[in-house]
XYZ file of C-alpha atoms in Angstrom:
560
model
C 226.320 130.932 57.789
C 226.927 133.457 60.532
C 223.864 135.410 59.489
C 221.771 132.195 59.459
C 222.833 131.358 63.005
C 221.922 134.862 64.140
C 218.462 134.550 62.568
C 217.988 131.120 64.219
C 218.929 132.497 67.639
C 216.449 135.362 67.225
C 213.658 132.924 66.314
C 214.451 130.678 69.303
C 214.452 133.686 71.630
C 211.060 134.784 70.301
C 209.634 131.303 70.858
C 210.942 131.132 74.426
C 209.551 134.558 75.291
C 206.226 133.657 73.691
C 205.920 130.581 75.933
C 206.898 132.649 79.004
C 204.248 135.289 78.254
C 201.533 132.674 77.614
C 202.477 130.925 80.866
C 202.193 134.150 82.825
C 198.687 134.794 81.462
C 197.647 131.237 82.294
C 198.875 131.701 85.896
C 196.648 134.787 86.208
C 193.603 133.010 84.791
C 193.461 135.121 81.631
C 192.375 133.417 78.454
C 193.539 135.627 75.623
C 191.525 133.824 73.000
C 188.156 132.488 74.109
C 186.344 129.644 72.440
C 183.712 132.104 71.257
C 186.446 134.281 69.732
C 188.169 131.414 67.947
C 184.862 130.385 66.452
C 184.325 133.815 64.902
C 185.311 134.148 61.227
C 188.479 136.078 60.565
C 186.563 138.967 59.008
C 184.761 139.603 62.332
C 187.688 139.278 64.670
C 188.997 142.791 64.115
C 185.844 144.241 65.752
C 186.041 141.721 68.583
C 189.677 142.609 69.226
C 188.568 146.183 69.888
C 185.954 144.942 72.376
C 188.525 142.751 74.165
C 190.938 145.656 74.472
C 188.138 147.897 75.773
C 187.142 145.228 78.326
C 190.743 144.928 79.460
C 190.833 148.700 80.020
C 187.564 148.856 81.993
C 188.525 145.952 84.275
C 191.786 147.559 85.237
C 192.329 147.713 88.994
C 194.127 151.033 88.864
C 192.500 153.713 91.053
C 193.562 156.644 88.921
C 190.875 155.816 86.309
C 187.730 155.154 88.445
C 186.471 156.896 91.573
C 184.618 154.523 93.990
C 182.245 157.365 94.894
C 180.766 157.055 91.401
C 179.350 153.608 92.225
C 175.610 153.849 93.025
C 175.247 152.037 96.347
C 173.680 153.085 99.646
C 176.612 154.589 101.533
C 174.669 155.850 104.525
C 176.287 155.201 107.875
C 174.865 152.379 109.981
C 171.965 153.275 112.265
C 172.648 153.741 115.949
C 170.302 152.236 118.561
C 168.076 155.320 118.769
C 167.606 155.398 115.015
C 166.842 151.674 114.958
C 164.218 152.135 117.665
C 162.486 154.883 115.683
C 162.600 152.791 112.521
C 161.114 149.706 114.193
C 158.430 151.811 115.879
C 157.355 153.179 112.490
C 157.111 149.648 111.096
C 155.299 148.074 114.069
C 153.303 150.837 115.833
C 151.868 148.411 118.387
C 155.322 147.488 119.756
C 156.390 149.629 122.760
C 160.028 149.557 121.697
C 160.738 153.195 122.577
C 159.449 152.701 126.130
C 161.379 149.433 126.485
C 164.579 151.014 125.173
C 164.327 153.916 127.618
C 163.552 151.731 130.622
C 165.276 148.396 129.921
C 167.925 148.852 132.625
C 165.349 150.144 135.109
C 163.070 147.182 134.353
C 165.864 144.666 134.971
C 166.179 145.737 138.609
C 164.674 143.419 141.195
C 161.213 144.249 142.469
C 158.624 142.704 144.753
C 156.117 142.152 141.953
C 155.236 138.667 140.822
C 155.079 139.776 137.158
C 158.189 140.549 135.157
C 158.247 143.161 132.409
C 158.576 141.180 129.169
C 161.595 141.901 127.036
C 160.691 142.721 123.455
C 163.003 139.858 122.436
C 160.881 137.365 124.394
C 157.531 138.298 122.852
C 155.786 135.830 120.559
C 155.086 137.535 117.253
C 152.771 136.162 114.614
C 152.853 137.265 110.968
C 154.782 140.447 111.816
C 152.016 142.645 113.242
C 150.303 140.305 115.703
C 151.336 139.172 119.196
C 150.264 135.856 120.679
C 148.880 134.747 124.033
C 148.309 131.024 124.502
C 145.892 129.914 127.212
C 144.443 126.647 128.472
C 141.324 127.374 126.431
C 142.220 129.144 123.223
C 144.877 131.231 121.496
C 144.701 135.032 121.278
C 146.238 136.985 118.381
C 146.468 140.618 119.502
C 146.707 143.496 117.013
C 146.475 146.772 118.926
C 145.654 148.487 122.234
C 143.926 151.880 122.604
C 143.234 154.363 125.393
C 139.501 155.099 125.697
C 138.332 157.969 127.908
C 135.175 158.865 126.008
C 132.549 160.486 128.209
C 129.809 158.245 126.856
C 131.571 155.089 128.077
C 129.859 153.666 131.180
C 132.925 151.767 132.422
C 135.225 154.771 132.724
C 138.817 155.016 131.480
C 139.647 151.790 129.676
C 142.249 150.166 127.496
C 140.601 148.303 124.634
C 142.560 145.538 122.932
C 141.697 144.488 119.399
C 142.440 140.963 118.279
C 141.200 137.534 117.246
C 140.555 134.472 119.418
C 140.060 130.933 118.131
C 137.054 130.483 120.411
C 133.402 131.515 120.369
C 132.193 132.957 123.680
C 135.628 132.580 125.346
C 135.354 131.641 129.007
C 139.022 131.642 129.978
C 139.809 134.162 132.717
C 142.577 136.559 131.788
C 144.318 139.602 133.232
C 145.765 142.845 131.939
C 149.149 143.969 133.217
C 149.338 147.754 132.864
C 152.832 149.198 132.640
C 153.063 152.885 133.553
C 156.071 155.108 132.950
C 158.208 155.424 136.074
C 156.571 152.455 137.829
C 158.674 149.343 138.504
C 155.683 147.112 138.973
C 152.624 146.589 136.799
C 149.094 147.251 137.946
C 147.138 144.064 137.281
C 143.371 143.946 136.665
C 140.938 141.283 135.544
C 139.751 141.487 131.960
C 136.375 143.234 131.977
C 134.795 141.798 128.805
C 135.268 140.124 125.442
C 133.086 142.009 122.941
C 132.314 139.852 119.885
C 132.564 141.880 116.636
C 130.342 139.615 114.574
C 126.845 138.136 114.479
C 126.716 134.354 114.812
C 123.963 134.176 112.161
C 126.502 135.406 109.575
C 128.408 132.114 109.717
C 131.822 130.817 110.797
C 130.439 130.489 114.311
C 132.732 127.577 115.173
C 135.420 126.780 117.691
C 138.928 126.771 116.273
C 138.296 129.582 113.754
C 139.799 132.936 114.634
C 136.985 135.312 115.604
C 137.273 139.131 115.972
C 136.981 140.557 119.488
C 137.405 143.849 121.306
C 138.720 143.160 124.816
C 138.274 145.725 127.604
C 140.425 146.272 130.695
C 139.464 149.075 133.083
C 142.187 151.394 134.310
C 142.327 151.459 138.136
C 141.244 154.671 139.881
C 144.726 155.619 141.176
C 145.779 155.887 137.551
C 142.803 157.737 136.100
C 144.212 160.479 133.895
C 147.438 158.562 133.243
C 147.953 156.784 129.920
C 149.606 153.369 130.347
C 152.774 153.003 128.304
C 151.885 149.431 127.407
C 149.641 146.533 128.324
C 150.161 142.763 128.413
C 147.534 140.021 128.601
C 148.136 136.877 130.663
C 146.094 133.941 131.902
C 147.625 134.002 135.401
C 148.317 137.395 136.876
C 151.930 136.566 137.788
C 152.819 135.132 134.380
C 155.568 136.725 132.332
C 153.653 137.819 129.262
C 154.457 136.783 125.703
C 152.786 139.957 124.420
C 153.223 143.651 125.138
C 151.247 146.268 123.210
C 151.902 149.986 123.142
C 148.758 151.813 124.252
C 147.796 154.171 121.417
C 146.372 157.569 122.295
C 146.318 159.953 119.340
C 145.016 163.366 120.253
C 145.565 166.746 118.537
C 147.603 169.204 120.637
C 144.859 171.840 120.468
C 142.052 169.265 120.929
C 140.442 170.528 117.703
C 139.040 167.686 115.626
C 139.247 167.656 111.851
C 136.178 166.798 109.820
C 136.287 163.450 108.017
C 138.498 160.368 107.957
C 137.949 157.511 105.514
C 139.062 153.968 106.335
C 139.676 151.366 103.613
C 139.870 147.654 104.458
C 142.856 145.485 103.494
C 143.572 146.062 99.804
C 143.754 142.781 97.878
C 144.557 143.780 94.292
C 147.772 141.952 93.513
C 146.808 141.240 89.905
C 144.374 144.101 89.212
C 145.942 147.396 88.205
C 143.280 149.762 89.531
C 145.758 152.619 89.857
C 144.017 155.053 87.478
C 140.594 154.474 89.024
C 142.176 154.825 92.457
C 143.592 158.238 91.557
C 140.158 159.444 90.410
C 138.595 158.110 93.615
C 141.153 159.687 95.958
C 140.856 163.032 94.193
C 137.060 162.854 94.365
C 137.123 162.244 98.128
C 139.621 165.055 98.636
C 137.313 167.437 96.775
C 134.364 166.323 98.925
C 136.294 167.066 102.116
C 138.058 163.904 103.271
C 140.902 165.126 105.492
C 142.765 161.832 105.287
C 142.256 158.343 103.854
C 143.653 155.365 105.764
C 144.458 152.378 103.548
C 145.210 148.955 105.000
C 147.392 147.044 102.593
C 147.527 143.284 102.050
C 148.843 142.763 98.490
C 148.591 145.251 95.619
C 149.860 145.787 92.071
C 153.113 147.831 91.821
C 151.269 150.711 90.130
C 148.867 150.934 93.086
C 151.866 151.056 95.416
C 153.229 153.914 93.311
C 149.963 155.840 93.613
C 149.640 155.310 97.363
C 153.256 156.339 97.965
C 152.659 159.560 96.024
C 149.610 160.537 98.078
C 151.304 159.471 101.297
C 154.143 161.895 100.545
C 151.520 164.601 100.029
C 149.983 163.797 103.436
C 146.597 162.876 101.967
C 146.691 159.178 102.807
C 148.327 156.813 105.252
C 149.145 153.233 104.276
C 149.142 150.624 107.047
C 150.615 147.219 106.169
C 148.449 144.273 107.200
C 148.681 140.491 107.462
C 146.252 137.724 108.372
C 146.813 136.163 111.808
C 147.335 132.569 112.864
C 147.761 129.926 110.218
C 145.986 131.896 107.509
C 148.052 132.373 104.331
C 150.050 135.520 103.669
C 151.943 134.362 100.584
C 151.093 136.637 97.614
C 148.643 134.989 95.265
C 147.734 132.238 97.692
C 146.345 134.813 100.095
C 144.205 136.283 97.306
C 142.885 132.826 96.414
C 142.099 132.164 100.098
C 140.176 135.425 100.538
C 138.267 134.819 97.311
C 137.138 131.328 98.280
C 136.722 131.777 102.065
C 134.283 134.675 102.085
C 133.312 134.547 105.766
C 136.957 134.379 106.817
C 137.577 137.413 104.616
C 134.702 139.349 106.212
C 135.830 138.502 109.748
C 139.386 139.594 108.994
C 138.102 142.910 107.566
C 136.664 143.819 110.953
C 140.176 144.258 112.383
C 141.388 147.140 110.150
C 138.000 148.879 110.388
C 138.136 148.992 114.181
C 141.855 149.711 114.341
C 141.167 152.740 112.158
C 138.317 153.811 114.438
C 140.327 153.594 117.661
C 143.474 155.232 116.286
C 141.331 158.203 115.258
C 138.842 158.465 118.142
C 139.881 161.984 119.056
C 141.099 163.260 115.679
C 137.937 163.486 113.534
C 134.265 164.351 113.890
C 133.208 161.596 111.489
C 134.699 158.336 110.255
C 133.497 156.574 107.084
C 134.299 153.024 106.005
C 134.373 152.980 102.225
C 135.525 150.681 99.437
C 137.385 152.217 96.508
C 134.318 151.813 94.266
C 132.023 153.808 96.587
C 131.414 157.537 97.040
C 129.039 159.267 99.453
C 127.729 161.866 97.006
C 125.994 165.095 98.154
C 123.082 166.066 95.956
C 121.293 169.306 95.165
C 123.207 172.433 96.119
C 125.531 170.628 98.532
C 129.147 170.400 97.407
C 131.095 169.385 100.507
C 130.411 166.689 103.097
C 130.629 169.357 105.787
C 127.829 171.385 104.130
C 125.729 168.241 103.899
C 126.141 167.396 107.581
C 125.324 170.959 108.623
C 121.831 170.235 107.324
C 121.555 166.547 108.267
C 122.519 166.791 111.946
C 119.970 169.470 112.966
C 117.249 167.551 111.127
C 118.184 164.350 112.973
C 118.112 166.093 116.361
C 114.498 167.064 115.783
C 113.656 163.352 115.746
C 116.099 162.177 118.427
C 117.380 165.059 120.591
C 120.067 162.926 122.258
C 121.658 162.343 118.852
C 122.554 159.404 116.623
C 125.538 157.065 116.565
C 125.842 157.224 112.796
C 124.258 158.646 109.637
C 123.619 156.180 106.802
C 123.337 156.678 103.052
C 121.252 154.542 100.695
C 123.136 152.403 98.175
C 122.511 152.759 94.445
C 124.338 150.906 91.661
C 126.171 152.514 88.748
C 126.757 149.301 86.784
C 129.358 149.205 84.023
C 127.100 147.922 81.255
C 124.413 150.540 81.971
C 126.817 153.158 80.672
C 128.262 151.085 77.850
C 124.857 151.088 76.183
C 124.970 154.900 75.989
C 128.537 155.336 74.733
C 131.362 157.618 75.852
C 130.982 161.235 76.920
C 133.359 163.276 74.775
C 133.913 166.066 77.287
C 135.347 163.659 79.889
C 138.503 161.541 79.509
C 137.788 157.877 78.823
C 140.080 156.837 81.664
C 137.871 158.566 84.254
C 135.491 155.791 85.201
C 133.129 157.679 87.470
C 132.742 160.707 85.213
C 131.965 158.405 82.291
C 129.432 156.285 84.212
C 126.418 158.500 84.782
C 123.616 155.966 84.360
C 122.433 154.202 87.490
C 119.712 151.875 88.659
C 116.420 153.704 89.074
C 115.780 152.002 92.421
C 117.965 152.106 95.492
C 118.672 148.954 97.480
C 116.343 148.555 100.447
C 116.726 150.831 103.482
C 119.493 149.664 105.860
C 120.845 147.231 103.234
C 124.367 147.821 101.888
C 124.390 151.320 103.348
C 127.525 153.202 104.321
C 127.740 155.645 107.208
C 129.379 158.649 108.708
C 130.099 157.329 112.221
C 130.399 159.531 115.282
C 133.547 158.158 116.990
C 132.366 159.500 120.358
C 129.383 157.147 120.272
C 130.312 153.874 118.529
C 132.032 150.901 120.165
C 132.584 148.447 117.289
C 132.127 148.831 113.543
C 131.133 146.565 110.700
C 131.455 147.366 107.004
C 127.936 148.775 106.725
C 126.933 149.952 110.207
C 127.979 149.965 113.879
C 127.680 146.617 115.645
C 127.828 148.008 119.179
C 127.538 151.522 120.581
C 128.255 153.360 123.794
C 125.253 154.211 125.916
C 122.912 151.532 124.590
C 121.455 150.270 121.321
C 122.924 151.695 118.111
C 120.773 154.244 116.324
C 121.579 155.241 112.750
C 119.896 158.164 111.019
C 118.854 157.512 107.372
C 119.882 160.487 105.259
C 117.233 161.426 102.699
C 118.152 160.429 99.133
C 117.308 163.956 98.003
C 120.301 165.137 100.046
C 122.887 162.417 99.343
C 123.375 158.846 98.158
C 126.021 156.121 98.177
C 127.156 155.775 94.553
C 128.414 152.250 94.038
C 130.402 151.596 90.837
C 130.459 147.879 90.015
C 130.500 145.482 87.102
C 127.731 143.478 88.769
C 125.612 143.427 91.920
C 126.839 141.698 95.057
C 126.129 137.955 95.119
C 123.222 138.254 97.532
C 121.415 140.579 95.118
C 121.823 138.551 91.923
C 118.066 138.044 91.580
C 117.390 141.782 91.828
C 120.252 142.744 89.545
C 118.350 142.316 86.282
C 115.700 144.688 87.585
C 118.403 147.260 88.378
C 119.825 146.874 84.881
C 116.545 147.085 83.025
C 115.356 150.162 84.918
C 118.051 152.807 84.758
C 118.135 156.597 84.820
C 120.731 159.209 83.968
C 122.367 160.756 87.040
C 125.006 163.415 86.399
C 125.356 164.555 90.017
C 129.103 163.941 89.890
C 129.480 166.329 86.957
C 129.298 169.362 89.237
C 132.872 168.376 90.202
C 133.918 167.515 86.631
C 136.356 170.299 85.788
C 138.183 170.158 89.101
C 138.235 166.348 89.132
C 139.639 166.170 85.585
C 142.306 168.754 86.411
C 143.443 167.011 89.589
C 143.378 163.518 88.119
C 145.282 164.546 84.989
C 147.911 166.343 87.078
C 148.550 163.255 89.207
C 148.596 160.878 86.241
C 151.048 163.174 84.498
C 153.247 163.544 87.574
C 153.448 159.777 88.023
C 154.165 159.090 84.354
C 151.025 157.169 83.431
C 150.706 158.767 80.001
C 152.580 157.448 76.981
C 155.134 159.954 75.718
C 156.740 160.710 72.359
C 159.988 158.831 71.783
C 162.788 160.480 73.683
C 160.505 162.104 76.294
C 160.697 161.043 79.922
C 159.760 162.611 83.235
C 161.540 159.870 85.203
C 158.356 158.462 86.723
C 157.281 155.783 84.238
C 154.553 153.466 85.520
C 154.620 149.730 84.940
C 152.618 148.749 81.877
C 150.995 152.172 81.418
C 148.649 152.192 78.430
C 146.833 155.537 78.327
C 147.519 158.208 75.705
C 147.575 161.828 76.810
C 145.614 162.619 73.661
C 142.549 161.023 75.267
C 142.276 163.977 77.565
């Protein structure tokens, strides 16, 4: 009996302690046996028990097991004001934030001027990169301001402001408030002109649609030789402006210009992975002598972003983010649909990056070319580099017009996709190299001055369009046609442009072989393969990785 009572007491004690332990776990929100666990057959619970115990170990809050420094988060210290200013300036080059930061206390002091320096926090921004001025007759969306002291300009030192106005032939009187370093008060001048960067016969010539303009404000004589820190536009000279643009003046320290810059309009390839073709194109232009390629970026595929970032790190390209101003869409996908369906709006918006690229590089390069990523200005004959080509072209042009030309244009010829497909692949070139594979072109060039591309002389042109200058300094624009025996514009497309649909069959039916590009073949293959390999575009054997895998890459290295 005594032993039975002892056993009973032990059992009761175990029950009590079991309830206490279960209660403690309930208080701490721990469910020892989950519903998923209870539903598992007995034969599988042994493995799950090991997982539960392992989970309990890894969620321990003890600090002797895990070091917080092993967690991969950004542990950089917060930026100070100076660092923030530099970061913002790199993101929005047109914002004079560095000047404002240096002079904000000085600018807050009372002065006798009627115009107040606008705080950067009181500016009206539009779609990130634009600043707004509203007037009694139209709204201005301003993109950039540039210092122009070219000798061929008849109006002397000038600040030119690039933007869009929702008016045709704007009549509203406006003023420019120039802000100079060390000056408490602005110097205010009347706007000199609104230069329309479009022809009304091209369409969209309607009030209420944003139109591209280059606005000029002359710098007053007392300040000739001094670059304004920033400029604001207002309707009444004493208004506090809602815009303030840093005046851009990029000039090499030694005043020695480089040779060639290439400008590429806003990239709109959100759904098209053109990354491999883009690599071939960039490498081709580098071989030809492009010192730098300036890409304006709307929306692109992640692989294109990867390619551009790589070349930007190498210093071969610069990528400038871009949006559409006003109420135009900037949502990915919707923007692409808008630009596809609203062709004239697309063309008018393209004028802005072209001319921004021109004015940022006025004093940096001898020539500026506006090219699409399916176009190459190709030297022919014994010429290899663009510089060699122009050493022949310029003297020849001066024999005809001693005062010189504003630009030098190259005839367009189509290398259509299906012209090559009929002839098969070339075994000594990788299949992924589109231009090297496509060496059959239309026999006939498009007509002179149609769909041409140019080398522009930045000392002589005022505004640029895709194909030629719209306005020039010193009078009417004159463009020299480069002989097709010396060079041509090779245009790689699936089809002709819409306006040439009727002629396209003729181009297809009458083709010739043109292997001009093959004189660069070995070097182009080597460079392109190296970049593709570096960025991880080739499929690898299982277990191999270089840490740079591209999204959705599909090319085998064996195709080389």
